[in-house]
Tab-separated table of C-alpha atoms in Angstrom:
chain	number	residue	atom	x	y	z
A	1417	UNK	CA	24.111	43.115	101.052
A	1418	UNK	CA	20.579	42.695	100.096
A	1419	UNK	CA	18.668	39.730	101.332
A	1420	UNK	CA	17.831	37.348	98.167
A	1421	UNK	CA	14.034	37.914	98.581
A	1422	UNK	CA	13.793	41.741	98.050
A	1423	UNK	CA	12.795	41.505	94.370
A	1424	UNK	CA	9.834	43.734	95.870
A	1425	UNK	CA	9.219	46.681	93.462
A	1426	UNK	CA	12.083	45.692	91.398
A	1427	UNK	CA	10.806	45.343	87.211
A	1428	UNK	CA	14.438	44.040	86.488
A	1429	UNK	CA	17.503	42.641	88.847
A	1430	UNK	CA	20.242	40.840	88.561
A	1431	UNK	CA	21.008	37.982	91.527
A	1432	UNK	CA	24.870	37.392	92.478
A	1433	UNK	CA	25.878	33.739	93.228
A	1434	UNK	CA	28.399	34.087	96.358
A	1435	UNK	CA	28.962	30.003	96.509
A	1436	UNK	CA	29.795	30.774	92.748
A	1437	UNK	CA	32.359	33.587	93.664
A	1438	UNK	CA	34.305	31.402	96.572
A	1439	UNK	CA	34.083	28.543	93.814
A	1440	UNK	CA	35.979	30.071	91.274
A	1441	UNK	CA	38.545	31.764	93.688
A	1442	UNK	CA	39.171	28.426	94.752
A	1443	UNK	CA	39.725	26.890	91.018
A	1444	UNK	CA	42.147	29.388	90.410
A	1445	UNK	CA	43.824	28.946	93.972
A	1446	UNK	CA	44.732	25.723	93.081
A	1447	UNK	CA	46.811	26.276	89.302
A	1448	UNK	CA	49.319	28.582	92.097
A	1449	UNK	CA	51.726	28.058	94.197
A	1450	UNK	CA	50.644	28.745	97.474
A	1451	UNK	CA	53.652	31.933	97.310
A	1452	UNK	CA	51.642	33.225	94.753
A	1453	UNK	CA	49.401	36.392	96.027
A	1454	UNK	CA	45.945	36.426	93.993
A	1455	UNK	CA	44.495	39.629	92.998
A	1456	UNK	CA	40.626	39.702	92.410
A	1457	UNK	CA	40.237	42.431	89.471
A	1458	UNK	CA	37.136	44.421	90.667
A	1459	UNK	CA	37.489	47.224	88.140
A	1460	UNK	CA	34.727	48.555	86.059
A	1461	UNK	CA	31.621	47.862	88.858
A	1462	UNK	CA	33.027	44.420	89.012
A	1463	UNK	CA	32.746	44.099	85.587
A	1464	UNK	CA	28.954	44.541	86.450
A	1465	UNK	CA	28.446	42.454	89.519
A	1466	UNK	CA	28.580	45.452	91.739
A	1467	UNK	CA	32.125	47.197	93.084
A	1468	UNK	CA	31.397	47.203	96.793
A	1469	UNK	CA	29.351	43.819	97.478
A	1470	UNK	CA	31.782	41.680	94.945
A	1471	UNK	CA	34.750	43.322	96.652
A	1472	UNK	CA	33.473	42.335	100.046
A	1473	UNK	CA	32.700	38.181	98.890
A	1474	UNK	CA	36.030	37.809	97.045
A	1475	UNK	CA	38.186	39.875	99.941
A	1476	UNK	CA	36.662	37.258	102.403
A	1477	UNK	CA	37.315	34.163	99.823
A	1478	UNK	CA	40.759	34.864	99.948
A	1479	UNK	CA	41.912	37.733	97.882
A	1480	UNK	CA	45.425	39.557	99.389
A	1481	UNK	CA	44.814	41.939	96.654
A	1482	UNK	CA	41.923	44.404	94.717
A	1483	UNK	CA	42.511	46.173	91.141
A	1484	UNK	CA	40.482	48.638	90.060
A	1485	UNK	CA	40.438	51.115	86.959
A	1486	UNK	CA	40.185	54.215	88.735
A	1487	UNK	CA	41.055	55.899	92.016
A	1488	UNK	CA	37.290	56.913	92.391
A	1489	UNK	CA	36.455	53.149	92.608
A	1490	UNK	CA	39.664	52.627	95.100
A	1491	UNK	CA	38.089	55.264	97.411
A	1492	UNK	CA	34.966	53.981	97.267
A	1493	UNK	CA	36.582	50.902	98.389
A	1494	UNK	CA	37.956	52.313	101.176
A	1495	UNK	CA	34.846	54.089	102.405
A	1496	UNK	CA	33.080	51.081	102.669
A	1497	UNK	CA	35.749	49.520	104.776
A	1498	UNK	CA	37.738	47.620	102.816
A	1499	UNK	CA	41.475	47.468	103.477
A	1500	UNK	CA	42.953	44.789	101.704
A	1501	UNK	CA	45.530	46.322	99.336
A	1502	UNK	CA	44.000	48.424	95.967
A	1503	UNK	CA	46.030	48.883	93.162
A	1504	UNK	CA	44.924	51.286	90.463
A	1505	UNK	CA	45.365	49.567	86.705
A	1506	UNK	CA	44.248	53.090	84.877
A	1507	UNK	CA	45.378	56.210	84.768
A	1508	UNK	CA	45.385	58.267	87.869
A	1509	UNK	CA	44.573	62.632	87.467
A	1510	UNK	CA	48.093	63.855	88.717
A	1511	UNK	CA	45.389	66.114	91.565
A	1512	UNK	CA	44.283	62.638	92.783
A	1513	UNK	CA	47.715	60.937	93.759
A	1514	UNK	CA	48.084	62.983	97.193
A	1515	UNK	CA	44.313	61.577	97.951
A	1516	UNK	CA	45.789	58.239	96.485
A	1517	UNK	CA	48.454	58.195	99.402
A	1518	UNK	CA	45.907	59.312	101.944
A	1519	UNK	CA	44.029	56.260	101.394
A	1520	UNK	CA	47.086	53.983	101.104
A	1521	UNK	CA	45.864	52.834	97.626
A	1522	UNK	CA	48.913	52.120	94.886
A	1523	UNK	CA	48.783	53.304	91.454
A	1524	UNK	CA	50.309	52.570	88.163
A	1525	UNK	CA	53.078	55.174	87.096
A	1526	UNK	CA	53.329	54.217	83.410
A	1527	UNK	CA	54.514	57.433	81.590
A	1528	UNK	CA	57.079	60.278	82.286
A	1529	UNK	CA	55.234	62.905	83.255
A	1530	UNK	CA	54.549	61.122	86.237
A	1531	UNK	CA	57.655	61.794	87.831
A	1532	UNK	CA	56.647	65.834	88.207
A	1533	UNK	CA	53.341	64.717	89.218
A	1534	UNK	CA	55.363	62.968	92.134
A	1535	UNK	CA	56.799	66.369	92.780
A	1536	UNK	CA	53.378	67.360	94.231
A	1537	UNK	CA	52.902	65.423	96.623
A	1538	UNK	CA	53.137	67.146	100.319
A	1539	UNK	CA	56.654	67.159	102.101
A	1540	UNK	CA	56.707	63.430	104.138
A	1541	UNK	CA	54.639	61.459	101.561
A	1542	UNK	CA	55.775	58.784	99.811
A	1543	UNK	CA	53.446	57.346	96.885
A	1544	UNK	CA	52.925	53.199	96.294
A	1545	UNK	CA	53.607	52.612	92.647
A	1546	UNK	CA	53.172	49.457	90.487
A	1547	UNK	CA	55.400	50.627	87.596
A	1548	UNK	CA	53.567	49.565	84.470
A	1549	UNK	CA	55.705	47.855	81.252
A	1550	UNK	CA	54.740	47.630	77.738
A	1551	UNK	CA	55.792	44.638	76.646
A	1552	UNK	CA	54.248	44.661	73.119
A	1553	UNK	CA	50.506	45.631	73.441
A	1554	UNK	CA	51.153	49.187	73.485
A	1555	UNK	CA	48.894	50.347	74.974
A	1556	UNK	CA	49.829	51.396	78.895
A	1557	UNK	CA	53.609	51.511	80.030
A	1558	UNK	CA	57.313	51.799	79.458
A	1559	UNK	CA	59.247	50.397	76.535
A	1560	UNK	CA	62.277	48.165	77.376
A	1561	UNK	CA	64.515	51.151	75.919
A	1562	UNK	CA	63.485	53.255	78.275
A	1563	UNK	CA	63.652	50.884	81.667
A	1564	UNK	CA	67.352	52.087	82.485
A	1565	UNK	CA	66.402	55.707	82.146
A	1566	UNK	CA	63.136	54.734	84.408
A	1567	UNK	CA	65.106	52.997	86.813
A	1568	UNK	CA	67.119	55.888	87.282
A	1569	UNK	CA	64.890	58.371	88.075
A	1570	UNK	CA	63.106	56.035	90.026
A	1571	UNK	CA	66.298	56.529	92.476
A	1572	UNK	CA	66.155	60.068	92.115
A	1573	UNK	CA	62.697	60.186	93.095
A	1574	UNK	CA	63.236	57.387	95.830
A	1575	UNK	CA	61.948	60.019	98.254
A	1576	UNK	CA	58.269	60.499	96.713
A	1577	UNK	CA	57.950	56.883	95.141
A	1578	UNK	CA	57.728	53.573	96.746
A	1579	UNK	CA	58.669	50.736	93.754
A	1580	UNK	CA	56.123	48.648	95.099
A	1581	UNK	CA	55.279	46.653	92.082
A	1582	UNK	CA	55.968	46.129	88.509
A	1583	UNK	CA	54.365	44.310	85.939
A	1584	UNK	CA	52.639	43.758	82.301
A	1585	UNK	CA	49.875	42.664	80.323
A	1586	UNK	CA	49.808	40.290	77.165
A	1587	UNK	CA	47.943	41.119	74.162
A	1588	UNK	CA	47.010	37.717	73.019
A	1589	UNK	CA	47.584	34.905	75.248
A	1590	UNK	CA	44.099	33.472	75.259
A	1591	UNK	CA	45.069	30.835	72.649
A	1592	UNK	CA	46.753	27.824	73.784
A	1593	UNK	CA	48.052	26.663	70.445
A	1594	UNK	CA	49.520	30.156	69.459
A	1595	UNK	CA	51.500	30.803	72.491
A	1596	UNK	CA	54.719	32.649	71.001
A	1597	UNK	CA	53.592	36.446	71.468
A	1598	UNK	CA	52.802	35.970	74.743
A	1599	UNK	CA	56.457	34.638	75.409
A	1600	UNK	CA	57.834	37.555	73.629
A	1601	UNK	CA	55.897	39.753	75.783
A	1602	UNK	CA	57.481	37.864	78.885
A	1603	UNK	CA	61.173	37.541	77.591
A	1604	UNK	CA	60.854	41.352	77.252
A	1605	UNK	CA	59.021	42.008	80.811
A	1606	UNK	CA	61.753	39.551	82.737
A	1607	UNK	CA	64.507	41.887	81.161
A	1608	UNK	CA	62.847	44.756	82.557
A	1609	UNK	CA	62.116	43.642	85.846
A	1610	UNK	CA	66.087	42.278	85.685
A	1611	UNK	CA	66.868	46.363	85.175
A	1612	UNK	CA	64.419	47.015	87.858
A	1613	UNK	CA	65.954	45.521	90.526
A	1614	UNK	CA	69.835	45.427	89.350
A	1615	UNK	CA	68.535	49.435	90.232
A	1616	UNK	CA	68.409	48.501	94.242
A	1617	UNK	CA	64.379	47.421	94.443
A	1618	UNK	CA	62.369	44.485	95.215
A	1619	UNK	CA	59.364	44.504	93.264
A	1620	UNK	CA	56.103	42.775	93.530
A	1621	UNK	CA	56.165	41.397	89.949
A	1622	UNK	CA	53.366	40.218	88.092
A	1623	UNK	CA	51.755	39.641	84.680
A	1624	UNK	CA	49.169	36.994	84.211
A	1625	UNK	CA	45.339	38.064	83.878
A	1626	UNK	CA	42.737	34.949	83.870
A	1627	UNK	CA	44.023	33.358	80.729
A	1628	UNK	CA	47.863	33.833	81.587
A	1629	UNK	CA	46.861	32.226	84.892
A	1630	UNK	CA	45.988	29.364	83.102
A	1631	UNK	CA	48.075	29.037	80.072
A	1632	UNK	CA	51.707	30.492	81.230
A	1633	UNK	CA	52.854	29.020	84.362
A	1634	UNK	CA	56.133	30.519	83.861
A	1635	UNK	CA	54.189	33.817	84.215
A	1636	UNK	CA	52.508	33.056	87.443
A	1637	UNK	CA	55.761	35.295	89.123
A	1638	UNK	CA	54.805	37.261	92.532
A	1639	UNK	CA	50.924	37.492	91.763
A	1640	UNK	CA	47.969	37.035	89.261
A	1641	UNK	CA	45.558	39.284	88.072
A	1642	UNK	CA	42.002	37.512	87.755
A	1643	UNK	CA	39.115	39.135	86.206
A	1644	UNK	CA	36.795	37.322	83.747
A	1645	UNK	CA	37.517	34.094	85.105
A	1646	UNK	CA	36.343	35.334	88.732
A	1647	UNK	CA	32.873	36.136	87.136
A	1648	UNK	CA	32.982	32.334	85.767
A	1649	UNK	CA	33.223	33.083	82.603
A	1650	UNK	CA	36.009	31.970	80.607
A	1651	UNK	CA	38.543	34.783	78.470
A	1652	UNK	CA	38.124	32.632	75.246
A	1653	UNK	CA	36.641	29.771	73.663
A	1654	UNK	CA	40.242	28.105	73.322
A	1655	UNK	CA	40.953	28.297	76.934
A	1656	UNK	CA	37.456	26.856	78.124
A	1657	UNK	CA	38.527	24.019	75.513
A	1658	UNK	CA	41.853	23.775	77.147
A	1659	UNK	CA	41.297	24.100	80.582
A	1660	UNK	CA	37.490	23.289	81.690
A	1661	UNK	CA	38.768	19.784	82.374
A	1662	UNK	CA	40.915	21.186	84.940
A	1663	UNK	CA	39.347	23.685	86.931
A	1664	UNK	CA	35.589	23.988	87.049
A	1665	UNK	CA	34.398	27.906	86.791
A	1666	UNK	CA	30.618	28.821	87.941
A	1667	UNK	CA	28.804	31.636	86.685
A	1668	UNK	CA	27.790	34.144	89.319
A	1669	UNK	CA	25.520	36.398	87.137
A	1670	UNK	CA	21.768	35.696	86.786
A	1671	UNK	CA	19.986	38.417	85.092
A	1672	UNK	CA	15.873	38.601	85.698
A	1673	UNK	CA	13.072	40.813	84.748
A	1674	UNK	CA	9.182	40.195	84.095
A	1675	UNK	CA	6.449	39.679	81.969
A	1676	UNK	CA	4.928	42.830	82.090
A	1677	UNK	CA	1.749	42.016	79.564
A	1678	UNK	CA	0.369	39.479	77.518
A	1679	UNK	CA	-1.558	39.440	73.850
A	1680	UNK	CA	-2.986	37.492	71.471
A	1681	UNK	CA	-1.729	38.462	68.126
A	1682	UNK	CA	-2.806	37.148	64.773
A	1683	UNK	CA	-0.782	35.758	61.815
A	1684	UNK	CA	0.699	38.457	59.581
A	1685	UNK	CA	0.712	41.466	62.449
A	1686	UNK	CA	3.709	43.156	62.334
A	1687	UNK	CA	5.877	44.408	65.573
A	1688	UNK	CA	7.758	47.160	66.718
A	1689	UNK	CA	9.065	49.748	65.602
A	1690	UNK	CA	8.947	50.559	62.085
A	1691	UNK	CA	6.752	47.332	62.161
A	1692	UNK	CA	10.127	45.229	60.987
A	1693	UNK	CA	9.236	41.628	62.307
A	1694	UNK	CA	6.039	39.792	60.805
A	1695	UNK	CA	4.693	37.161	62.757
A	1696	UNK	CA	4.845	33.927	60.833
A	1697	UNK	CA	2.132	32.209	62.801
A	1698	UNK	CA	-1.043	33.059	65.680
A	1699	UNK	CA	1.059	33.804	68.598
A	1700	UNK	CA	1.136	35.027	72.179
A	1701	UNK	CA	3.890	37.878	72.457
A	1702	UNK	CA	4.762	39.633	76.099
A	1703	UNK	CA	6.175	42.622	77.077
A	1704	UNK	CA	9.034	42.849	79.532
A	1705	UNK	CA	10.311	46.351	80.740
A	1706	UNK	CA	13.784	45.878	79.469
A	1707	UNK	CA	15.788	47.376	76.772
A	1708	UNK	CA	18.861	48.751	75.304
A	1709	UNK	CA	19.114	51.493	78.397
A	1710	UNK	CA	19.570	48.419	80.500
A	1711	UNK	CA	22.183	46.965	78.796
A	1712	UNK	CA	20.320	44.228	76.570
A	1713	UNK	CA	21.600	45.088	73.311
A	1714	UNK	CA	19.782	46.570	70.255
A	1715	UNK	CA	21.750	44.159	68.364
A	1716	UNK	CA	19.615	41.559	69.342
A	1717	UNK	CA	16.663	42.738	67.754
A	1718	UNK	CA	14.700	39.619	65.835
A	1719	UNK	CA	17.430	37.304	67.142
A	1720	UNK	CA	17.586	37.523	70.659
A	1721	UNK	CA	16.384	35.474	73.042
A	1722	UNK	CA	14.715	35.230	77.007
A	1723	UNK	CA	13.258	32.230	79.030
A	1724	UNK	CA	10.504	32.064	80.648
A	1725	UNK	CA	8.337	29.017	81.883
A	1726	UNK	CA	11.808	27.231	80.968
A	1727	UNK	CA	11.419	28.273	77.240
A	1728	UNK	CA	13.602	30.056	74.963
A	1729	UNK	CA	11.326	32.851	73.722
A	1730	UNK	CA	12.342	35.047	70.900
A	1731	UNK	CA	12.669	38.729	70.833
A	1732	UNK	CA	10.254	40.051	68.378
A	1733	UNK	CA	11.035	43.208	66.064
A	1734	UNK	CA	13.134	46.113	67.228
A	1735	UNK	CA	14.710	45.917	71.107
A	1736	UNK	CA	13.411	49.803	72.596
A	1737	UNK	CA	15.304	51.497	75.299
A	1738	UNK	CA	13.324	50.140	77.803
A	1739	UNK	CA	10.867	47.114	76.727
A	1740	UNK	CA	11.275	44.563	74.230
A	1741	UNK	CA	8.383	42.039	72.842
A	1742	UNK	CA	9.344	38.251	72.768
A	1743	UNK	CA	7.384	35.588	71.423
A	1744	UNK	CA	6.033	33.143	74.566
A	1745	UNK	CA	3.657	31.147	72.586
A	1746	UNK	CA	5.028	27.710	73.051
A	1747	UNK	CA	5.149	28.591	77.205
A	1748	UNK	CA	2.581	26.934	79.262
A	1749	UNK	CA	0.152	28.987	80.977
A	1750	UNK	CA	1.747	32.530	80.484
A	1751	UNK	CA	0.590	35.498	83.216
A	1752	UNK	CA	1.557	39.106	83.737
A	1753	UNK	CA	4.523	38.767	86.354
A	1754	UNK	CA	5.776	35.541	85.320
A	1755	UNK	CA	9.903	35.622	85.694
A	1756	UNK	CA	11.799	36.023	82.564
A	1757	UNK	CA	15.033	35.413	82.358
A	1758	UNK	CA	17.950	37.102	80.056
A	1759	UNK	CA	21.519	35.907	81.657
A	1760	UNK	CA	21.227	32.648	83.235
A	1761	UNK	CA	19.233	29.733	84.035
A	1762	UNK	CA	15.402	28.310	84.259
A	1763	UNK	CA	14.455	24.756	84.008
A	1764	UNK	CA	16.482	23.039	81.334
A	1765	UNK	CA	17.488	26.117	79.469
A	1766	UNK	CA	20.550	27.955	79.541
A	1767	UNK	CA	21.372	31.674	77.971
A	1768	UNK	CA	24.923	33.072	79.014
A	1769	UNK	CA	26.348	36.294	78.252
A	1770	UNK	CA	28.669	34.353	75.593
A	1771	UNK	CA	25.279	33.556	73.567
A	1772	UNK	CA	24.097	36.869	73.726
A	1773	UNK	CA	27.777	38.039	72.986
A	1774	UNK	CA	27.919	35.664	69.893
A	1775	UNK	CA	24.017	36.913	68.400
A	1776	UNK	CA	25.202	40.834	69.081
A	1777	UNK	CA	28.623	40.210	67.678
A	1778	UNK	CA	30.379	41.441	70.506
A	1779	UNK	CA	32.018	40.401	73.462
A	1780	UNK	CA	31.085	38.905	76.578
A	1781	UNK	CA	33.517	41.296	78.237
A	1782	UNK	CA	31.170	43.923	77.062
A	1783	UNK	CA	27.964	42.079	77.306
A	1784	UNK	CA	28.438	41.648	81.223
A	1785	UNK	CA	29.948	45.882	82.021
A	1786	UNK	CA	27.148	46.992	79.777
A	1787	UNK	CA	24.621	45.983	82.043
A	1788	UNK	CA	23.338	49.577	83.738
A	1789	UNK	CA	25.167	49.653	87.206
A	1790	UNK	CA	21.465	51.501	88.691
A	1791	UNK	CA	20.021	47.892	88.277
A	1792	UNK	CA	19.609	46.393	91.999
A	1793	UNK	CA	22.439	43.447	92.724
A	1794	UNK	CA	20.718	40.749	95.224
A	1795	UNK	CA	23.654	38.725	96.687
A	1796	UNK	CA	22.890	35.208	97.695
């Protein structure tokens, strides 16, 4: 891990709260029973706090599991040392399983066709699979009419897969006071895994994400998934309302870059490209070298905003692929160099990926794996 001083040569970084990480393993630690396994979801970069160093903080905070999207990021896992156990939430290329059992990482079998992939693998090997129900989202995994014809050839294949797991994922249970889907979803799961292991196996069985964590107790089964909620940010509005009495989630995300030049500009100038901001008033604008290539969206263009000297200061005109203006006239003394800010905090003032989530229209799921992965991660 970098040392939290090696900003050196660096135009933009993002610095990665480890207290924050432990913190919010801990919150969740305590709405489990202590039975309960906890899986820290690292997929996607670590939803863009960095695959290997994230992996590393949360394995030592008390993880017993890692999911990731993709075999390549299970590898990479492994590479670096890691050996807690990996499961693999996304689809895995039926060339990758053998290098899947190699690395003793377990993947999802949610489709058919899986069971010739199995067929593949070299005489002796035997693959760890987490099979994968759809209880309603459709999106990955069996239907409950086809669990019996599964579970059979399941058995058939006994000698290629290990039923290691099974589980689901809800479609909408990030809304305390419209929590009926999300028991549909589990009276439909709990008949498959009833199926499952009426077929001879013992399954790992789990279902909740961050917000089923919180919300369905009754879901908590073998393990939880966490993911957003292990970033410190919450999966919706309605469960922050519900549940930030009860558990106390820190952000471990602060995104920096610089002021990169400062200029006087009169009243009536226009900025950017295709000169579509005006300025209302004599200001001071400054450049910093940041822009949609980063991950700061074009969406904020004219609305966006990024502290510096403990000021909100608006983005001005049209956000480039690599430098936006903002408007620092109301900020004290400004120089070339001073820190900006565009996830996080400085002095009073407060911008977190739900704000820039809410002026982009999009969401803070996306806000925060947008971010380019190339951008250096200083853990602290």
């Amino acid at each position: 891990m970098e040392d939290i001083q090696s900003t050196s040569g660096v135009r933009t970084w993002i610095e990665i709260d480890t207290h924050a990480i432990k913190n919010n393993v801990t919150e969740f630690k305590k709405l489990i029973a202590p039975a309960v396994k906890f899986c820290a979801v690292v997929k996607s970069n670590a939803y863009g706090h960095g695959l290997v160093d994230f992996s590393k903080v949360v394995a030592d905070a008390g993880a017993d599991w890692l999911a990731v999207d993709s075999l390549v990021e299970g590898l990479r896992l492994r590479k670096e040392g890691i050996t807690k156990p990996i499961l693999v939430l996304g689809y895995t290329l039926p060339e990758l399983i053998e290098k899947a059992f190699d690395a003793d990482i377990s993947i999802t079998l949610s489709h058919l066709e899986y069971f010739s992939y199995v067929n593949t693998l070299s005489e002796g090997k035997k693959i760890k699979a987490h099979i994968k129900i759809d209880s309603g989202m459709h999106r990955q995994g069996f239907l409950e009419g086809e669990i019996g014809g599964v579970t059979e050839l399941l058995k058939k294949h006994s000698d290629k897969i290990d039923v290691e797991g099974i589980y689901t994922h809800f479609a909408a249970a990030k809304n305390p006071a419209f929590p009926q889907t999300a028991r549909e979803q589990i009276s439909i799961f709990n008949k498959c895994v009833e199926t499952i292991k009426r077929g001879g196996f013992s399954p790992l069985v789990h279902a909740s994400a961050t917000s089923g964590t919180i919300l369905f107790p009754e879901a908590h089964y073998d393990m939880v998934r966490i993911g957003i909620g292990l970033y410190g940010l919450w999966p919706s509005i309605e469960t922050k309302a519900f549940a930030e009495q009860k558990i106390k989630l820190l952000s471990v995300m602060t995104w920096k870059t610089v002021v990169g030049e400062v200029k006087k500009l009169p009243q009536g100038e226009r900025v950017g490209y295709d000169f579509t901001e005006e300025l209302s008033r004599d200001s001071v604008v400054a450049i910093c070298p940041i822009g949609y290539w980063h991950g700061f969206p074009r969406a904020l263009s004219a609305i966006g905003r990024v502290l510096v000297g403990g000021v909100q200061c608006k983005v001005l005109g049209r956000v480039a692929m690599d430098m936006i203006i903002i408007d620092i006239t109301d900020v004290n003394d400004p120089v070339v160099g001073a820190e900006a800010v565009v996830i996080g905090g400085q002095g009073n003032e407060y911008i977190g990926a739900e704000d820039i989530a809410r002026l982009s229209d999009a969401s803070w799921y996306e806000i925060i794996t947008r971010i380019n992965p190339l951008i250096r991660k200083i853990y602290k």
